[in-house]
Short mmCIF file of C-alpha atoms and ligand atoms in Angstrom, two decimals:
data_model
loop_
_atom_site.label_atom_id
_atom_site.label_comp_id
_atom_site.label_asym_id
_atom_site.label_seq_id
_atom_site.Cartn_x
_atom_site.Cartn_y
_atom_site.Cartn_z
CA MET A 1 -30.17 -46.86 44.67
CA SER A 2 -32.66 -47.97 47.35
CA ASP A 3 -29.75 -49.40 49.37
CA TYR A 4 -28.40 -45.87 49.83
CA GLU A 5 -29.51 -42.85 51.82
CA ILE A 6 -27.95 -39.42 52.27
CA ILE A 7 -27.58 -38.43 55.91
CA ASP A 8 -27.46 -34.69 56.54
CA SER A 9 -25.07 -34.58 59.50
CA ASN A 10 -25.43 -32.28 62.49
CA ALA A 11 -23.84 -31.79 65.91
CA ASP A 12 -25.94 -34.65 67.38
CA ASN A 13 -25.27 -37.39 64.80
CA ILE A 14 -21.78 -36.54 63.48
CA ASP A 15 -19.91 -38.63 66.08
CA GLY A 16 -21.64 -41.74 64.67
CA CYS A 17 -20.67 -40.97 61.06
CA SER A 18 -17.60 -42.02 59.15
CA LEU A 19 -15.59 -38.88 58.24
CA CYS A 20 -13.95 -39.20 54.81
CA GLY A 21 -13.68 -42.95 55.37
CA ASN A 22 -12.51 -42.70 58.99
CA LYS A 23 -14.82 -43.98 61.73
CA SER A 24 -12.37 -44.39 64.61
CA THR A 25 -13.19 -41.94 67.41
CA ASN A 26 -9.63 -42.54 68.76
CA ASN A 27 -8.15 -40.94 65.66
CA LEU A 28 -6.99 -37.38 66.42
CA GLY A 29 -7.63 -36.03 62.91
CA ARG A 30 -11.15 -37.46 62.90
CA ARG A 31 -11.92 -36.03 66.37
CA ARG A 32 -10.64 -32.62 65.31
CA LYS A 33 -12.69 -32.74 62.11
CA ALA A 34 -15.86 -33.60 64.09
CA ASP A 35 -15.22 -30.65 66.46
CA TRP A 36 -14.48 -28.43 63.46
CA LEU A 37 -17.80 -29.44 61.85
CA LYS A 38 -19.76 -28.75 65.04
CA GLU A 39 -18.59 -25.12 64.85
CA ARG A 40 -19.44 -24.84 61.14
CA TYR A 41 -23.10 -25.98 60.89
CA ALA A 42 -24.39 -22.61 62.14
CA GLU A 43 -22.46 -20.93 59.29
CA GLY A 44 -24.47 -22.92 56.73
CA LEU A 45 -21.86 -25.62 56.05
CA ARG A 46 -23.26 -29.07 55.20
CA TYR A 47 -21.49 -32.41 55.56
CA LYS A 48 -23.60 -35.16 54.00
CA VAL A 49 -22.79 -38.82 54.39
CA LEU A 50 -23.79 -41.45 51.85
CA ARG A 51 -24.86 -44.52 53.83
CA SER A 52 -25.42 -48.00 52.43
CA ARG A 53 -27.54 -50.47 54.41
CA GLU A 54 -25.13 -53.20 53.38
CA PHE A 55 -21.72 -51.46 53.45
CA GLY A 56 -22.11 -48.58 55.92
CA ASP A 57 -20.79 -45.09 55.07
CA VAL A 58 -19.34 -45.12 51.54
CA GLY A 59 -19.17 -41.47 50.50
CA MET A 60 -19.54 -37.83 51.47
CA ILE A 61 -19.98 -34.29 50.22
CA GLU A 62 -19.09 -31.11 52.12
CA TYR A 63 -20.00 -27.62 51.00
CA ALA A 64 -20.30 -24.13 52.49
CA PRO A 65 -21.70 -20.75 51.47
CA GLY A 66 -19.04 -18.77 49.54
CA SER A 67 -18.71 -16.28 52.41
CA HIS A 68 -17.66 -19.15 54.71
CA SER A 69 -15.69 -21.23 52.23
CA TRP A 70 -12.28 -22.53 53.34
CA ARG A 71 -11.05 -22.61 49.72
CA PRO A 72 -9.49 -19.34 48.48
CA VAL A 73 -12.21 -18.34 46.06
CA GLU A 74 -14.44 -15.31 45.69
CA ALA A 75 -17.88 -16.84 45.33
CA GLU A 76 -20.37 -14.63 47.12
CA ASP A 77 -23.88 -16.17 47.20
CA TYR A 78 -22.62 -19.43 45.67
CA LEU A 79 -22.25 -22.72 47.52
CA VAL A 80 -18.64 -23.92 47.38
CA ILE A 81 -17.98 -27.66 47.48
CA HIS A 82 -15.01 -28.46 49.72
CA CYS A 83 -14.94 -32.22 49.16
CA LEU A 84 -16.71 -34.96 47.26
CA TRP A 85 -15.61 -38.52 47.82
CA VAL A 86 -16.87 -42.05 47.11
CA LYS A 87 -15.12 -45.14 48.46
CA ARG A 88 -13.07 -46.88 45.76
CA GLU A 89 -15.14 -50.12 45.64
CA HIS A 90 -18.35 -48.10 45.10
CA LYS A 91 -17.17 -45.79 42.32
CA GLY A 92 -18.87 -45.75 38.93
CA LYS A 93 -22.39 -46.53 40.23
CA GLY A 94 -23.71 -42.96 40.08
CA LEU A 95 -23.14 -42.28 43.80
CA GLY A 96 -20.91 -39.24 43.28
CA SER A 97 -23.65 -37.79 41.06
CA LEU A 98 -26.26 -38.53 43.73
CA LEU A 99 -24.28 -36.52 46.30
CA LEU A 100 -23.69 -33.69 43.82
CA GLU A 101 -27.42 -33.53 42.97
CA SER A 102 -28.26 -33.11 46.63
CA CYS A 103 -25.91 -30.11 46.82
CA LEU A 104 -27.42 -28.59 43.65
CA ARG A 105 -30.93 -29.04 45.10
CA ASP A 106 -29.83 -27.29 48.28
CA ALA A 107 -28.39 -24.40 46.23
CA LYS A 108 -31.76 -24.02 44.45
CA ASN A 109 -33.66 -24.07 47.75
CA ARG A 110 -31.33 -21.44 49.22
CA GLN A 111 -31.75 -19.34 46.02
CA CYS A 112 -27.97 -19.24 45.52
CA ARG A 113 -26.27 -17.97 42.36
CA GLY A 114 -24.95 -21.49 41.79
CA VAL A 115 -22.38 -24.03 42.96
CA ALA A 116 -18.59 -23.73 42.62
CA VAL A 117 -15.90 -26.34 43.20
CA VAL A 118 -12.09 -26.50 43.16
CA THR A 119 -10.87 -29.65 41.38
CA SER A 120 -7.42 -31.05 40.77
CA SER A 121 -5.77 -33.56 38.48
CA ASP A 122 -3.53 -34.34 41.47
CA ALA A 123 -4.90 -37.40 43.31
CA PHE A 124 -5.76 -35.51 46.50
CA MET A 125 -9.06 -33.96 45.34
CA ALA A 126 -11.92 -34.80 43.01
CA GLU A 127 -11.10 -34.40 39.31
CA SER A 128 -13.18 -32.23 36.96
CA ALA A 129 -14.79 -35.08 34.95
CA LEU A 130 -17.88 -35.73 37.07
CA PHE A 131 -18.61 -31.99 37.41
CA LEU A 132 -18.20 -31.33 33.67
CA LYS A 133 -20.69 -34.16 32.99
CA ALA A 134 -23.09 -32.47 35.40
CA GLY A 135 -22.93 -29.18 33.43
CA PHE A 136 -20.22 -27.31 35.36
CA VAL A 137 -17.86 -25.09 33.33
CA PRO A 138 -14.28 -23.99 34.11
CA VAL A 139 -13.95 -20.31 35.10
CA ASP A 140 -10.44 -20.08 36.57
CA ARG A 141 -7.29 -22.18 36.61
CA ILE A 142 -4.04 -22.45 38.61
CA PRO A 143 -2.51 -25.77 37.45
CA PRO A 144 -3.15 -28.45 38.58
CA TYR A 145 -6.23 -26.79 40.12
CA GLU A 146 -9.35 -25.69 38.30
CA LEU A 147 -12.32 -23.68 39.52
CA LEU A 148 -15.60 -24.87 38.02
CA VAL A 149 -19.08 -23.43 38.36
CA LYS A 150 -22.66 -24.37 37.63
CA LYS A 151 -24.74 -21.21 37.65
CA LEU A 152 -28.37 -21.14 38.67
CA GLN A 153 -28.64 -17.42 37.84
CA ARG A 154 -27.34 -16.72 34.37
CA ALA A 155 -26.24 -13.11 34.98
CA ALA A 156 -24.32 -13.94 38.18
CA PRO A 157 -20.63 -12.94 38.17
CA ASP A 158 -18.07 -15.75 37.74
CA PRO A 159 -16.37 -16.95 40.93
CA ARG A 160 -12.57 -16.64 40.85
CA PHE A 161 -9.49 -17.76 42.74
CA THR A 162 -8.13 -15.22 45.22
CA VAL A 163 -4.81 -16.98 45.83
CA GLU A 164 -2.02 -14.67 47.00
CA ARG A 165 1.21 -16.64 46.50
CA LYS A 166 3.77 -14.32 48.10
CA ARG A 167 2.33 -12.41 51.06
CA LEU A 168 2.14 -15.22 53.64
CA PRO A 169 5.51 -16.87 52.85
CA ARG A 170 7.09 -13.40 53.26
CA ARG A 171 5.25 -12.83 56.53
CA TYR A 172 6.60 -16.03 58.09
CA GLY A 173 10.12 -15.46 56.72
CA LYS A 174 13.01 -17.67 57.88
CA GLY A 175 12.56 -21.22 59.16
CA LEU A 176 9.94 -23.92 58.64
CA THR A 177 6.24 -23.14 59.13
CA ILE A 178 3.36 -25.60 58.79
CA LEU A 179 -0.08 -24.03 58.50
CA ALA A 180 -2.91 -26.49 58.98
CA ALA A 181 -6.68 -26.47 59.44
CA ASP A 182 -8.81 -29.24 60.93
CA GLN A 183 -11.06 -29.30 57.83
CA CYS A 184 -9.31 -32.43 56.54
CA PRO A 185 -9.04 -35.36 58.99
CA TYR A 186 -5.76 -36.46 57.36
CA VAL A 187 -3.99 -33.15 58.00
CA SER A 188 -3.00 -33.73 61.63
CA LYS A 189 -1.24 -37.00 60.78
CA SER A 190 0.66 -35.28 57.99
CA VAL A 191 1.67 -32.42 60.33
CA GLY A 192 2.99 -34.93 62.90
CA ARG A 193 5.04 -36.80 60.30
CA ILE A 194 6.50 -33.66 58.74
CA ALA A 195 7.37 -32.19 62.15
CA GLU A 196 9.17 -35.45 63.04
CA ALA A 197 11.00 -35.54 59.68
CA SER A 198 12.03 -31.89 59.97
CA ARG A 199 13.69 -32.59 63.34
CA THR A 200 15.93 -35.13 61.60
CA LEU A 201 17.16 -32.11 59.57
CA GLY A 202 17.77 -30.11 62.74
CA LEU A 203 14.73 -27.89 62.13
CA GLU A 204 12.01 -27.19 64.69
CA PRO A 205 8.84 -26.32 62.75
CA ARG A 206 6.47 -23.57 63.77
CA VAL A 207 2.99 -25.15 63.57
CA VAL A 208 0.20 -22.61 63.04
CA ARG A 209 -3.39 -23.77 63.41
CA VAL A 210 -5.65 -22.22 60.77
CA THR A 211 -8.88 -21.63 62.66
CA SER A 212 -11.07 -19.50 60.41
CA ALA A 213 -12.35 -19.57 56.84
CA ARG A 214 -10.75 -16.18 56.28
CA ALA A 215 -7.31 -17.40 57.41
CA SER A 216 -7.68 -20.52 55.24
CA ARG A 217 -8.47 -18.33 52.21
CA GLU A 218 -5.23 -16.40 52.82
CA LEU A 219 -3.06 -19.50 52.37
CA PRO A 220 -0.93 -19.36 49.22
CA THR A 221 -2.63 -22.34 47.55
CA PRO A 222 -5.95 -22.97 45.73
CA TYR A 223 -6.46 -25.87 48.14
CA GLY A 224 -6.46 -23.61 51.25
CA ILE A 225 -6.40 -25.63 54.50
CA PHE A 226 -2.68 -26.51 54.48
CA SER A 227 0.73 -25.13 53.49
CA ILE A 228 4.39 -25.69 54.31
CA LEU A 229 6.64 -22.65 54.08
CA HIS A 230 10.43 -22.71 54.28
CA ASP A 231 12.65 -19.60 54.35
CA GLY A 232 9.97 -17.46 52.75
CA ARG A 233 8.97 -20.00 50.07
CA LEU A 234 5.92 -22.22 49.66
CA ILE A 235 7.27 -25.79 49.47
CA ALA A 236 4.06 -27.85 49.75
CA GLU A 237 0.47 -26.82 49.17
CA ARG A 238 -1.33 -29.90 50.42
CA PRO A 239 -0.62 -32.65 52.98
CA ILE A 240 2.39 -34.73 51.89
CA SER A 241 4.27 -37.72 53.26
CA ALA A 242 7.49 -37.40 55.26
CA THR A 243 9.38 -38.97 52.33
CA ARG A 244 8.09 -36.37 49.90
CA PHE A 245 8.88 -33.58 52.37
CA LEU A 246 12.47 -34.77 52.83
CA SER A 247 12.92 -35.09 49.08
CA ILE A 248 11.71 -31.47 48.54
CA MET A 249 14.05 -30.22 51.28
CA ARG A 250 17.00 -32.11 49.78
CA LYS A 251 16.36 -30.73 46.28
CA ASN A 252 15.99 -27.17 47.60
CA ALA A 253 19.25 -27.51 49.59
CA GLU A 254 21.05 -28.80 46.46
CA GLN A 255 19.67 -25.89 44.42
CA ALA A 256 20.77 -23.39 47.08
CA THR A 257 24.29 -24.88 47.15
CA ARG A 258 24.56 -24.70 43.34
CA GLY A 259 23.39 -21.06 43.45
CA TYR A 260 25.97 -20.28 46.18
CA ARG A 261 28.80 -21.89 44.17
CA ARG A 262 27.81 -19.88 41.07
CA CYS A 263 27.85 -16.64 43.10
CA ALA A 264 31.14 -17.52 44.88
CA SER A 265 32.94 -18.18 41.57
CA GLY A 266 31.86 -14.72 40.31
CA PRO A 267 30.74 -13.74 36.82
CA ALA A 268 32.07 -15.76 33.88
CA GLN A 269 35.32 -14.29 32.49
CA PRO A 270 35.61 -13.62 28.73
CA GLN A 271 37.80 -16.28 27.04
CA PRO A 272 41.05 -15.06 25.40
C1 COA B 1 -15.05 -38.12 41.80
C2 COA B 1 -15.85 -39.25 42.48
C3 COA B 1 -16.59 -38.65 43.68
C4 COA B 1 -16.85 -39.80 41.46
O1 COA B 1 -17.70 -40.71 42.13
P1 COA B 1 -18.51 -41.85 41.34
O2 COA B 1 -19.52 -42.38 42.29
O3 COA B 1 -17.59 -42.80 40.72
O4 COA B 1 -19.21 -40.96 40.20
P2 COA B 1 -20.43 -41.39 39.31
O5 COA B 1 -20.53 -42.87 39.23
O6 COA B 1 -21.63 -40.64 39.78
O7 COA B 1 -19.95 -40.81 37.91
C5 COA B 1 -20.66 -39.80 37.25
C6 COA B 1 -20.14 -39.59 35.86
O8 COA B 1 -18.86 -38.99 35.91
C7 COA B 1 -17.91 -39.83 35.25
N1 COA B 1 -16.66 -39.84 36.02
C8 COA B 1 -16.54 -39.87 37.36
N2 COA B 1 -15.20 -39.87 37.69
C9 COA B 1 -14.53 -39.84 36.50
C10 COA B 1 -13.14 -39.82 36.15
N3 COA B 1 -12.18 -39.81 37.09
N4 COA B 1 -12.82 -39.79 34.84
C11 COA B 1 -13.76 -39.78 33.88
N5 COA B 1 -15.09 -39.81 34.14
C12 COA B 1 -15.46 -39.84 35.43
C13 COA B 1 -18.50 -41.22 35.25
O9 COA B 1 -18.05 -41.98 34.17
C14 COA B 1 -19.97 -40.92 35.13
O10 COA B 1 -20.33 -40.67 33.78
P3 COA B 1 -21.60 -41.46 33.14
O11 COA B 1 -22.76 -40.99 33.97
O12 COA B 1 -21.61 -41.00 31.74
O13 COA B 1 -21.27 -42.90 33.33
C15 COA B 1 -14.92 -40.41 42.92
O14 COA B 1 -14.21 -40.86 41.82
C16 COA B 1 -13.95 -40.03 44.02
O15 COA B 1 -14.25 -40.13 45.20
N6 COA B 1 -12.73 -39.61 43.64
C17 COA B 1 -11.74 -39.19 44.64
C18 COA B 1 -12.04 -37.77 45.05
C19 COA B 1 -11.20 -37.34 46.20
O16 COA B 1 -10.00 -37.56 46.24
N7 COA B 1 -11.85 -36.71 47.18
C20 COA B 1 -11.12 -36.31 48.37
C21 COA B 1 -11.94 -35.33 49.12
S1 COA B 1 -11.46 -33.63 48.81
#
């Protein structure tokens, strides 16, 4: 492990760090993420980079106090992990655990109730396995998402999801709305691709920047950060490719047409 060190990033050194595997300062998503981080440090958020002398930046962990978490969870006085990631070639060497330990140490030093994390069996987030091995337990579940916690104070209340599925889709109503925060450096690329794809369907999307932890926690998904709404329905709850977006839109249009045909032909008549 002597090849590795954990860099606690701050406003002065973040521009020199790789952000979730992206080091290019020309990349819009990366630049936005760096600016986003610079506004978050004062709120107690930490973005730690795992740096190898030989291979450069190979992993990261990001966490925030529950009151400033961008995931829709109630976790007052807990630290909430937003992301944990280790580069593919370096997995299985204990590096994810190293990053997690540094968060748990921080939680102890800050005298927090514990550490919470949203995991998913979907490939976009860390799975539960590493956290379960480290003594976390599941406390809430919205498939494929799970909320896990490791308590440092035994009597502390369990964190829970606060996901409201219907309110926001209703508020935005008709048309296509993309809600996106700069927390993830891959979001802006996804927004650009989906906006382009939606124009091929004759739709002009309304793009809403999610600029506060509170607004992110109001999104209708346990992931927070990102949502696509269409005609009052949530159609994607994390960044997706243009192909996936078009496929969802096609299926929904087919379903709507089938529903219309059923209504137009009226109720089934009794057979003689
Ligand atoms: C989850 C992740 C961080 C684990 O990193 P890692 O460096 O491979 O983890 P470690 O080597 O410290 O593994 C710790 C333990 O958890 C276990 N573990 C880790 N990932 C596992 C998995 N997917 N399935 C089963 N066990 C797993 C390991 O076997 C190990 O157990 P052991 O100590 O008994 O051998 C890494 O797999 C990853 O980056 N996944 C992608 C996460 C992602 O998409 N993040 C996006 C940011 S939100």
